[in-house]
Amino acid sequence: MTPSRERHGPSARPHVARRGVCLVISAPSGAGKSTIANALRAAEPQLLHSVSVTTRQPRPGESEGVHYHFRTMEQFEQMAATGDLLEWATVFGRGYGTPRGPVEAALAEGRDMVFDIDWQGHRQIRAALPDDVISLFVLPPSLAELERRLHGRASDHAEEIARRMTAARDEIAHWREFDHVIVNTDLDQAIAEARSILVAARLQTARQKGLPTFVASFEG
Ligand SMILES: Nc1ncnc2c1ncn2[C@@H]1O[C@H](COP(=O)(O)OP(=O)(O)OP(=O)(O)O)[C@@H](O)[C@H]1O
Ligand SMILES: Nc1nc2c(ncn2[C@@H]2O[C@H](COP(=O)(O)O)[C@@H](O)[C@H]2O)c(=O)[nH]1
């Protein structure tokens, strides 16, 4: 039998526009979250990357507006004070934050965005956008391997690596706050798992559009 709303065609409720997914990836420094986020973006060119603001110096090979927006502490504090940052935190003694404008634009357009931020940022973004955030915590296979990766990356001096290893324990202590956790032992597997999480988030019912029109007739 034809469901009633389908019989009365025009009275069927319009479809809910698709909401973008805010995929927050956190991990102790060196566990591989940027590598995984970059691989996701390479596999999914539509996926936007939230470019953070930081007060740290650029590393060799990093460019303004691509890896970070590099700002002075004064500029950073001004952005935080005027509400230009959706979240911000002090990480390893420096300021890091997420510019608000690009996130709001992405959500308005139903675009998905990936965030490479720490646990403090995750808490704040989840509180600000409770319906939009899906979060993933990336663990290294061991602390020894984490330290090997930080040295292997060759981007930080020994003192900075020691600081990041100390902070790693604090970061890992928050793993249960996340929706998903993966262990980044085999990189290809970790990327595939992260992609599955993104795909599953996209398929959540509240985010759908473009479904066959008959489904509107089956709303309770
Ligand atoms: N599964 C893996 N096996 C071996 N090396 C890996 C793996 N995943 C990532 N790496 C390497 O580990 C290093 C750290 O990775 P990456 O820079 O992505 O870490 P991160 O978590 O984003 O760190 P940060 O928070 O400091 O930005 C890089 O040199 C990367 O190539
Ligand atoms: N709360 C936020 N944390 C951020 C943001 N961008 C990056 N980060 C975190 O900082 C560390 C260090 O990054 P690095 O590039 O200096 O190695 C990283 O592990 C992220 O967790 C942000 O916008 N907000």
mmCIF file of N, CA and C and ligand atoms in Angstrom, residues 27-36 59 68 92 116 145 149-150 152-153 156 164 184-187, ligand 1:
data_model
loop_
_atom_site.group_PDB
_atom_site.id
_atom_site.type_symbol
_atom_site.label_atom_id
_atom_site.label_comp_id
_atom_site.label_asym_id
_atom_site.label_seq_id
_atom_site.Cartn_x
_atom_site.Cartn_y
_atom_site.Cartn_z
ATOM 1 N N ALA A 27 46.332 12.676 18.873
ATOM 2 C CA ALA A 27 47.325 11.632 19.156
ATOM 3 C C ALA A 27 48.491 12.285 19.869
ATOM 4 N N PRO A 28 49.307 11.513 20.543
ATOM 5 C CA PRO A 28 50.554 12.116 21.017
ATOM 6 C C PRO A 28 51.397 12.507 19.814
ATOM 7 N N SER A 29 52.154 13.574 19.965
ATOM 8 C CA SER A 29 52.988 14.052 18.860
ATOM 9 C C SER A 29 53.896 12.921 18.357
ATOM 10 N N GLY A 30 53.871 12.696 17.050
ATOM 11 C CA GLY A 30 54.713 11.671 16.440
ATOM 12 C C GLY A 30 54.006 10.356 16.180
ATOM 13 N N ALA A 31 52.756 10.213 16.660
ATOM 14 C CA ALA A 31 52.050 8.933 16.460
ATOM 15 C C ALA A 31 51.610 8.748 15.008
ATOM 16 N N GLY A 32 51.501 9.872 14.275
ATOM 17 C CA GLY A 32 51.175 9.741 12.852
ATOM 18 C C GLY A 32 49.876 10.387 12.410
ATOM 19 N N LYS A 33 49.301 11.262 13.229
ATOM 20 C CA LYS A 33 47.985 11.809 12.844
ATOM 21 C C LYS A 33 48.056 12.701 11.609
ATOM 22 N N SER A 34 49.128 13.499 11.464
ATOM 23 C CA SER A 34 49.223 14.348 10.257
ATOM 24 C C SER A 34 49.395 13.473 9.020
ATOM 25 N N THR A 35 50.181 12.413 9.153
ATOM 26 C CA THR A 35 50.396 11.505 8.016
ATOM 27 C C THR A 35 49.065 10.877 7.605
ATOM 28 N N ILE A 36 48.277 10.473 8.583
ATOM 29 C CA ILE A 36 46.974 9.849 8.291
ATOM 30 C C ILE A 36 46.018 10.892 7.704
ATOM 31 N N ARG A 59 58.712 24.848 10.629
ATOM 32 C CA ARG A 59 59.797 23.877 10.403
ATOM 33 C C ARG A 59 60.234 23.990 8.942
ATOM 34 N N TYR A 68 50.302 25.698 8.610
ATOM 35 C CA TYR A 68 49.787 26.506 9.732
ATOM 36 C C TYR A 68 49.678 27.951 9.276
ATOM 37 N N PHE A 92 52.799 22.253 24.378
ATOM 38 C CA PHE A 92 54.271 22.352 24.419
ATOM 39 C C PHE A 92 54.718 23.808 24.610
ATOM 40 N N ASP A 116 43.517 18.340 12.940
ATOM 41 C CA ASP A 116 44.683 17.681 13.544
ATOM 42 C C ASP A 116 45.018 18.502 14.784
ATOM 43 N N GLU A 145 58.470 3.155 20.156
ATOM 44 C CA GLU A 145 58.272 3.429 18.718
ATOM 45 C C GLU A 145 57.905 4.902 18.503
ATOM 46 N N ARG A 149 59.883 7.486 16.089
ATOM 47 C CA ARG A 149 59.265 8.277 15.008
ATOM 48 C C ARG A 149 59.583 9.761 15.157
ATOM 49 N N LEU A 150 59.589 10.241 16.408
ATOM 50 C CA LEU A 150 59.915 11.664 16.604
ATOM 51 C C LEU A 150 61.356 11.943 16.165
ATOM 52 N N GLY A 152 63.019 10.071 13.996
ATOM 53 C CA GLY A 152 63.084 9.786 12.551
ATOM 54 C C GLY A 152 62.560 10.943 11.724
ATOM 55 N N ARG A 153 61.599 11.688 12.268
ATOM 56 C CA ARG A 153 61.032 12.822 11.539
ATOM 57 C C ARG A 153 62.060 13.944 11.387
ATOM 58 N N ASP A 156 62.522 18.122 15.077
ATOM 59 C CA ASP A 156 62.644 18.766 16.381
ATOM 60 C C ASP A 156 63.971 18.364 17.034
ATOM 61 N N ARG A 164 58.072 16.502 24.163
ATOM 62 C CA ARG A 164 56.913 15.842 23.534
ATOM 63 C C ARG A 164 56.688 14.445 24.114
ATOM 64 N N ASN A 184 48.347 2.860 15.288
ATOM 65 C CA ASN A 184 49.044 3.069 14.014
ATOM 66 C C ASN A 184 50.349 2.268 13.993
ATOM 67 N N THR A 185 50.199 0.971 13.719
ATOM 68 C CA THR A 185 51.380 0.113 13.549
ATOM 69 C C THR A 185 51.704 0.071 12.064
ATOM 70 N N ASP A 186 50.758 -0.481 11.299
ATOM 71 C CA ASP A 186 50.905 -0.514 9.845
ATOM 72 C C ASP A 186 50.171 0.720 9.285
ATOM 73 N N LEU A 187 50.915 1.576 8.614
ATOM 74 C CA LEU A 187 50.326 2.853 8.175
ATOM 75 C C LEU A 187 49.148 2.651 7.223
HETATM 76 N N1 LIG B 1 52.772 3.460 10.768
HETATM 77 C C1 LIG B 1 53.918 4.137 10.739
HETATM 78 N N2 LIG B 1 55.087 3.455 10.743
HETATM 79 C C2 LIG B 1 56.278 4.111 10.715
HETATM 80 N N3 LIG B 1 56.416 5.473 10.688
HETATM 81 C C3 LIG B 1 55.282 6.188 10.698
HETATM 82 C C4 LIG B 1 53.988 5.583 10.715
HETATM 83 N N4 LIG B 1 53.062 6.569 10.714
HETATM 84 C C5 LIG B 1 53.724 7.724 10.683
HETATM 85 N N5 LIG B 1 55.062 7.506 10.665
HETATM 86 C C6 LIG B 1 56.147 8.521 10.671
HETATM 87 O O1 LIG B 1 56.217 9.038 12.002
HETATM 88 C C7 LIG B 1 56.594 10.415 11.967
HETATM 89 C C8 LIG B 1 55.569 11.231 12.756
HETATM 90 O O2 LIG B 1 54.343 11.262 12.020
HETATM 91 P P1 LIG B 1 53.421 12.576 11.984
HETATM 92 O O3 LIG B 1 54.254 13.772 11.711
HETATM 93 O O4 LIG B 1 52.300 12.278 11.080
HETATM 94 O O5 LIG B 1 52.958 12.609 13.509
HETATM 95 P P2 LIG B 1 51.898 13.560 14.227
HETATM 96 O O6 LIG B 1 51.118 12.713 15.156
HETATM 97 O O7 LIG B 1 51.129 14.338 13.237
HETATM 98 O O8 LIG B 1 52.837 14.546 15.045
HETATM 99 P P3 LIG B 1 52.574 16.080 15.498
HETATM 100 O O9 LIG B 1 51.489 16.041 16.494
HETATM 101 O O10 LIG B 1 53.865 16.499 16.112
HETATM 102 O O11 LIG B 1 52.214 16.885 14.298
HETATM 103 C C9 LIG B 1 56.710 10.817 10.501
HETATM 104 O O12 LIG B 1 58.070 10.777 10.120
HETATM 105 C C10 LIG B 1 55.896 9.735 9.782
HETATM 106 O O13 LIG B 1 56.358 9.513 8.468
#
